[in-house]
Amino acid sequence: MRLKLHHQILIAMLVGAGVGLPLNILAESGTIDAYWPRTVAAYGKGVGDVFLRLLSMIVAPLILASLVSGITSTGSLSGLARLGGRTLTYYLTTSMLAIITGIVAFNIIQPGTHGNIELIEASREAVTMDVVQTGAGLAETLWNQVFNLIPANPFHALSDPSNKSILGVIFFAVMFGVFITIVGGEVGELLTKVFNGVFEVMMKMTMFIIKFAPAGVLGFMLYASAGKGLGVFVALGWYVLTVAIALTFHAVITLPLICIVLGRRSPLKFFQSMSPALLTAFSTASSNGTLPLTITCVEKRAGISNRISSFVLPLGATVNMDGTALYEVVAVLFIAQVTPDVDLTVGQQVIVAITALFASIGAAGIPHAGTVMMVVVLGAVGLPLDGIGLILAVDRVLDMYRTSINVWSDSTACAVMARFESPGGTDPPDAPTESP
Ligand code: ASP
């Protein structure tokens, strides 16, 4: 009997940690040479990177084909406007709920008061990422977000190797899809057929690439556990704990309640359907990278129509990041708490919350994007940017978790929209499944 994909992924994660951690511990204790964990980590990263690269290859054409095909199948323009309004309302509401959860968890646990600053200082890593937003104020940041929605050249946005111009692709694809609907007639029919065809091929390619997910996950797990050791998982314990508890609350209470009340679906069954995507999001820390799998799970395993998934998911992977918003808030409040002589006023906490919302909208669906955007939130309340160095050591593991919450929220959005958009109430929750 062939193991289901999500079981294969889970096994790959356990094997990766089971091999990587002992190697790291043995090298730390001097039993074996440090060469071994380093080599295993390097090979692991190599394998993981190949998988991410394959996913990254299909993201732009998949989004374009998926959005155009989805929008043209919406049929009428009024139907499209309704779906867009509801989707954006959902994105903003759930992100705000996530932020509030983060603030409450922070105030109860007060992670910075337990933290051993010296331990934190000792675990500093250099901030090597490209901090693009340094110095930008809130208004400027907002303006940049809106302005950058419009691609200077859609072909350039499509071919940007970093996939950072995905918002531009979405903007162009939405307009193109809308205008195909407006032009209509023979031309509309022809183009709809062409994009449906391209989309079908892209989905098949995706299903093929996804078969390699367990190898990619094994590679990344080896990289994290052999290369960084237990320290990755235990340093900055209280801070990690706070973010994790708040994320868990959002994932198992808030979103499932929304799934039941607004989506009229069993969250447990829906979670099972989405599990390959959620586990892949966890191990790759990339919503964009996971997108092909998210679309496949929503459509093939949860039985939600392409019209909904192709609109809600690509947009959600880029702008709807509940996990990232929550993390931004807790991280910045934590940095403030461990910075001597800083006490944020309620007004400043509100600024942190609002800025975190926009930072999460602006963050790309790629690893560590949220950390880069933290510069904006820190700057908004005048905190030193080098606070990022404090939390960088544990960023990867939190990035993994918050990314799966981001994807879980996008998926729940599909469940909600399916209920409101389908004539009969919901798309069949247990439509015949085709295991990807
Ligand atoms: N890695 C996250 C994502 O892809 C973004 C972030 O860094 O928070 O959804």
XYZ file of C-alpha atoms and ligand atoms in Angstrom:
445
model
C 0.000 0.000 0.000
C 1.326 3.448 -0.916
C 1.560 5.927 1.920
C -0.503 9.103 1.556
C 1.505 12.209 0.740
C 1.002 13.900 4.102
C 2.155 10.737 5.897
C 5.242 10.654 3.702
C 5.907 14.297 4.575
C 5.467 13.666 8.293
C 7.839 10.697 8.183
C 10.374 12.791 6.248
C 10.225 15.466 8.966
C 10.732 12.945 11.774
C 13.577 11.181 9.956
C 15.252 14.532 9.222
C 15.135 15.602 12.880
C 15.999 12.072 14.090
C 19.187 12.031 12.019
C 20.141 15.700 12.228
C 19.768 16.334 15.958
C 21.951 13.403 17.185
C 24.644 14.390 14.676
C 24.607 17.938 16.003
C 24.663 16.803 19.638
C 27.515 14.304 19.032
C 29.563 17.007 17.315
C 28.896 19.475 20.135
C 30.143 16.926 22.680
C 33.238 16.253 20.596
C 32.383 12.599 19.890
C 32.425 13.175 16.150
C 33.939 15.811 13.960
C 31.805 18.939 13.265
C 32.432 18.204 9.604
C 29.627 15.586 9.640
C 26.649 17.677 10.775
C 27.855 20.549 8.612
C 28.073 18.324 5.549
C 24.707 16.694 6.203
C 23.142 20.146 6.698
C 24.669 21.404 3.451
C 23.421 18.411 1.440
C 20.019 18.670 3.131
C 19.742 22.324 2.153
C 20.778 21.430 -1.395
C 17.961 18.901 -1.722
C 15.432 21.245 -0.063
C 16.458 24.121 -2.334
C 15.859 22.029 -5.456
C 12.316 21.354 -4.284
C 11.686 25.026 -3.475
C 13.130 26.018 -6.841
C 10.752 23.665 -8.650
C 7.829 25.181 -6.763
C 9.093 28.680 -7.389
C 9.312 27.865 -11.134
C 5.594 27.255 -11.385
C 4.279 30.014 -9.115
C 4.027 32.929 -11.603
C 2.497 31.033 -14.558
C 0.231 29.165 -12.172
C -1.073 32.380 -10.591
C -1.627 34.050 -13.961
C -3.429 31.051 -15.461
C -5.312 30.317 -12.283
C -6.543 33.888 -11.741
C -7.517 34.552 -15.358
C -9.252 31.183 -15.595
C -10.950 31.726 -12.243
C -12.134 35.247 -13.031
C -13.437 34.447 -16.478
C -15.406 31.546 -15.008
C -17.036 33.918 -12.508
C -19.213 34.867 -15.456
C -20.729 38.176 -14.459
C -18.883 41.257 -13.273
C -21.266 41.750 -10.345
C -20.463 38.231 -9.054
C -16.782 39.105 -9.193
C -17.180 42.345 -7.239
C -19.105 40.537 -4.502
C -16.440 37.833 -4.117
C -13.686 40.473 -3.991
C -15.423 42.533 -1.298
C -16.125 39.536 0.889
C -12.622 38.169 0.495
C -10.962 41.428 1.491
C -13.282 41.793 4.489
C -12.331 38.292 5.620
C -8.583 38.991 5.201
C -8.673 42.157 7.279
C -10.919 40.719 9.995
C -8.930 37.545 10.595
C -5.609 39.407 10.552
C -6.935 41.846 13.169
C -8.220 38.943 15.298
C -4.756 37.357 15.072
C -3.122 40.613 16.158
C -5.455 40.946 19.153
C -4.698 37.332 20.147
C -0.976 38.133 19.993
C -1.352 41.228 22.184
C -3.435 39.373 24.785
C -0.987 36.422 24.909
C 1.913 38.841 25.244
C 0.327 40.711 28.132
C -0.507 37.499 29.992
C 2.857 35.766 29.526
C 5.103 38.878 29.534
C 7.926 36.957 27.814
C 10.494 39.747 28.159
C 10.332 39.673 31.946
C 11.417 36.013 32.046
C 14.068 36.355 29.372
C 17.718 36.181 30.215
C 19.039 39.092 28.218
C 22.581 37.773 28.319
C 21.464 34.533 26.794
C 19.614 36.528 24.169
C 22.624 38.721 23.485
C 24.822 35.649 23.141
C 22.547 34.178 20.513
C 22.613 37.225 18.277
C 23.260 36.618 14.627
C 24.210 39.231 12.106
C 21.238 40.680 10.269
C 22.222 39.600 6.801
C 18.938 40.093 5.067
C 18.246 42.826 2.651
C 16.434 45.369 4.784
C 14.705 47.220 2.037
C 12.277 49.303 4.005
C 14.684 51.035 6.379
C 13.511 54.447 7.397
C 10.155 54.325 5.626
C 7.331 55.821 7.689
C 3.811 54.431 7.930
C 2.236 56.696 5.291
C 5.106 56.111 2.902
C 4.913 52.369 3.477
C 1.181 52.341 2.763
C 1.634 54.402 -0.366
C 4.400 52.064 -1.545
C 2.128 49.062 -0.999
C -0.607 50.536 -3.144
C 1.753 51.910 -5.768
C 3.666 48.641 -6.107
C 0.446 46.813 -6.831
C 0.682 48.220 -10.344
C 3.466 46.480 -12.254
C 5.590 48.839 -14.337
C 5.807 45.992 -16.804
C 3.702 42.847 -16.331
C 6.181 40.716 -18.250
C 8.920 41.812 -15.915
C 6.717 41.044 -12.886
C 6.070 37.593 -14.333
C 9.738 36.897 -14.889
C 11.129 38.323 -11.640
C 13.198 35.403 -10.324
C 12.627 36.378 -6.686
C 8.835 36.170 -7.110
C 8.673 39.444 -5.189
C 6.470 41.075 -7.837
C 3.668 38.583 -7.390
C 1.257 41.346 -6.322
C 1.857 42.963 -9.714
C 1.099 39.671 -11.472
C -2.118 39.405 -9.478
C -3.120 42.978 -10.346
C -2.489 42.434 -14.039
C -4.161 39.000 -14.075
C -7.277 40.349 -12.352
C -7.560 43.227 -14.854
C -6.909 40.921 -17.782
C -9.542 38.449 -16.571
C -12.070 41.234 -15.995
C -11.482 42.652 -19.472
C -11.824 39.233 -21.096
C -15.253 39.116 -19.438
C -16.044 42.650 -20.664
C -14.969 41.962 -24.261
C -16.852 38.636 -24.244
C -18.098 37.148 -27.529
C -15.869 34.922 -29.622
C -12.670 36.521 -28.373
C -13.739 36.078 -24.765
C -14.605 32.446 -25.375
C -11.324 31.727 -27.126
C -9.179 33.356 -24.443
C -11.146 31.671 -21.668
C -10.488 28.324 -23.348
C -6.779 29.090 -23.764
C -6.336 30.089 -20.114
C -8.368 27.145 -18.880
C -6.070 24.909 -20.946
C -2.891 26.514 -19.612
C -4.270 26.220 -16.106
C -5.013 22.531 -16.538
C -1.457 21.873 -17.703
C -0.009 23.925 -14.838
C -2.040 21.943 -12.346
C -0.774 18.660 -13.780
C 2.807 19.944 -13.579
C 2.156 20.967 -10.006
C 0.824 17.555 -9.034
C 3.966 16.011 -10.502
C 6.340 18.337 -8.650
C 4.462 17.862 -5.402
C 5.347 14.183 -5.424
C 8.855 15.307 -4.462
C 7.670 17.166 -1.366
C 8.866 14.477 1.104
C 12.416 14.719 -0.298
C 12.358 18.516 0.028
C 11.008 18.353 3.547
C 13.620 15.778 4.595
C 16.331 18.054 3.207
C 15.146 21.139 5.089
C 14.718 19.218 8.311
C 18.291 17.884 8.068
C 19.510 21.397 7.404
C 17.775 22.891 10.442
C 18.474 20.120 12.945
C 22.018 19.078 11.964
C 23.154 22.602 11.183
C 21.681 24.519 14.093
C 20.961 21.821 16.646
C 18.618 21.932 19.596
C 19.472 25.584 20.099
C 17.172 26.418 17.198
C 14.273 24.959 19.103
C 15.026 26.045 22.685
C 16.709 29.459 22.628
C 14.523 32.393 23.471
C 12.037 29.935 24.929
C 9.539 32.342 26.436
C 9.289 34.452 23.328
C 8.816 31.394 21.148
C 6.276 30.040 23.610
C 4.233 33.246 23.493
C 4.133 33.370 19.703
C 3.392 29.638 19.532
C 0.546 29.751 22.073
C -1.062 32.723 20.343
C -0.689 31.131 16.888
C -2.148 27.889 18.221
C -5.125 29.732 19.683
C -5.756 31.390 16.341
C -5.388 28.069 14.499
C -7.484 25.840 16.746
C -10.081 28.253 18.153
C -10.567 31.376 16.026
C -10.241 29.941 12.515
C -12.151 26.687 13.247
C -14.988 28.754 14.761
C -15.083 30.819 11.575
C -15.008 27.568 9.595
C -18.020 26.227 11.525
C -20.090 29.404 11.851
C -19.418 31.065 8.495
C -18.143 28.151 6.385
C -20.577 25.524 7.760
C -17.907 22.861 7.522
C -16.249 20.471 9.952
C -12.890 22.139 10.695
C -11.388 18.757 11.528
C -12.243 17.240 8.159
C -11.181 20.428 6.419
C -7.891 20.390 8.322
C -7.299 16.811 7.192
C -7.944 17.790 3.587
C -5.491 20.678 3.895
C -2.805 18.799 5.823
C -0.346 18.239 2.915
C -0.368 21.988 2.228
C -0.091 22.913 5.915
C 2.834 20.541 6.499
C 4.582 21.791 3.369
C 4.058 25.381 4.520
C 5.555 24.400 7.870
C 8.680 22.904 6.396
C 9.298 25.373 3.563
C 8.202 28.565 5.406
C 6.879 29.895 2.116
C 3.222 30.618 1.372
C 4.063 31.331 -2.258
C 6.045 28.122 -2.552
C 3.173 26.173 -1.010
C 0.536 27.861 -3.180
C 0.359 25.160 -5.870
C -0.242 22.561 -3.197
C -2.775 24.758 -1.353
C -4.780 25.178 -4.559
C -4.637 21.438 -5.224
C -5.760 20.524 -1.692
C -8.618 23.060 -1.640
C -9.920 21.883 -5.005
C -9.171 18.172 -5.124
C -9.335 17.193 -1.468
C -11.844 19.688 -0.048
C -13.972 19.915 -3.180
C -14.088 23.714 -3.437
C -14.488 25.179 -6.906
C -11.651 26.669 -8.898
C -13.617 29.902 -9.276
C -13.167 30.498 -5.550
C -9.740 28.993 -4.952
C -8.136 30.716 -7.926
C -9.215 34.093 -6.629
C -8.893 33.676 -2.864
C -5.645 31.680 -2.623
C -3.133 33.571 -4.810
C -4.301 36.852 -3.321
C -4.304 35.362 0.174
C -0.783 33.917 -0.183
C 0.458 37.444 -0.711
C -1.783 39.691 1.358
C -3.543 37.553 3.989
C -0.971 36.619 6.619
C -2.588 36.150 10.007
C 0.422 34.308 11.416
C 2.844 36.976 10.228
C 0.714 39.819 11.634
C 0.509 38.090 15.021
C 4.228 37.390 15.048
C 5.129 40.994 14.153
C 3.152 42.291 17.112
C 4.561 39.863 19.683
C 8.126 40.269 18.377
C 8.046 44.048 18.536
C 6.409 44.138 21.990
C 9.019 41.610 23.159
C 11.898 43.683 21.811
C 10.424 46.737 23.550
C 10.161 44.803 26.802
C 13.794 43.664 26.790
C 15.109 47.060 25.723
C 16.161 49.054 28.801
C 14.129 52.179 29.592
C 11.411 51.510 27.031
C 7.782 51.293 28.041
C 5.295 51.398 25.202
C 2.169 53.459 25.831
C -1.257 52.164 24.829
C -1.181 54.550 21.860
C 2.159 53.126 20.768
C 0.801 49.585 21.114
C -2.063 50.549 18.818
C 0.440 51.910 16.285
C 2.339 48.625 16.535
C -0.902 46.713 15.866
C -1.905 48.782 12.833
C 1.574 48.840 11.359
C 1.856 45.084 11.888
C -1.319 44.620 9.852
C 0.121 46.512 6.896
C 3.519 44.907 7.313
C 1.853 41.501 7.025
C -0.016 42.621 3.908
C 3.216 43.848 2.384
C 5.306 40.824 3.328
C 5.949 38.456 0.432
C 5.081 34.808 0.900
C 8.693 33.783 1.180
C 10.882 32.717 4.126
C 11.777 35.493 6.580
C 9.766 38.132 4.698
C 7.927 38.992 7.911
C 11.203 39.607 9.709
C 12.298 42.038 7.026
C 8.997 43.912 7.311
C 9.525 44.200 11.066
C 11.815 47.120 10.340
C 8.706 49.127 9.494
C 6.951 48.241 12.755
C 10.017 48.884 14.927
C 10.582 52.199 13.173
C 6.962 53.269 13.744
C 7.507 53.368 17.526
C 11.154 54.402 17.405
C 12.687 51.147 18.600
C 16.241 50.252 17.604
C 16.398 48.139 14.488
C 19.079 45.908 15.919
C 16.322 44.395 18.064
C 15.805 42.133 15.067
C 19.163 40.572 15.880
C 17.690 39.378 19.178
C 15.061 37.232 17.617
C 16.749 36.147 14.427
C 18.205 33.030 15.999
C 14.769 31.521 16.444
C 13.149 33.065 13.425
C 13.191 30.018 11.227
C 11.150 27.820 13.518
C 8.566 30.584 14.076
C 8.539 31.327 10.366
C 7.649 27.685 9.753
C 4.749 27.833 12.183
C 3.376 31.230 11.180
C 3.525 30.277 7.502
C 1.290 27.259 8.107
C -1.150 29.523 9.975
C -1.066 31.921 7.013
C -1.976 29.062 4.695
C -4.618 27.721 7.116
C -6.308 31.138 7.147
C -6.265 31.346 3.328
C -7.819 27.885 3.185
C -10.510 28.802 5.720
C -11.278 31.857 3.568
C -12.044 29.440 0.707
C -14.391 27.447 2.954
C -16.224 30.636 3.932
C -16.463 31.980 0.383
C -17.641 28.578 -0.886
C -20.583 28.737 1.505
C -21.591 32.260 0.482
C -20.830 32.036 -3.208
C -22.289 28.645 -4.152
C -25.972 28.653 -5.016
C -26.685 25.590 -2.885
C -24.934 26.896 0.228
C -21.570 25.146 0.099
C -19.499 23.328 -2.425
C -19.666 19.666 -1.511
C -17.343 19.365 1.494
C -16.413 15.818 0.693
C -16.363 15.828 -3.040
C -14.585 12.844 -4.577
C -11.014 13.318 -3.569
C -8.019 12.803 -5.708
C -5.024 12.533 -3.444
C -2.355 14.841 -4.790
N 7.263 33.066 5.517
C 5.961 33.688 5.588
C 5.093 33.187 4.453
O 5.603 32.765 3.457
C 6.037 35.168 5.578
C 6.749 35.619 6.817
O 7.970 35.692 6.826
O 6.070 35.853 7.808
O 3.878 33.185 4.585
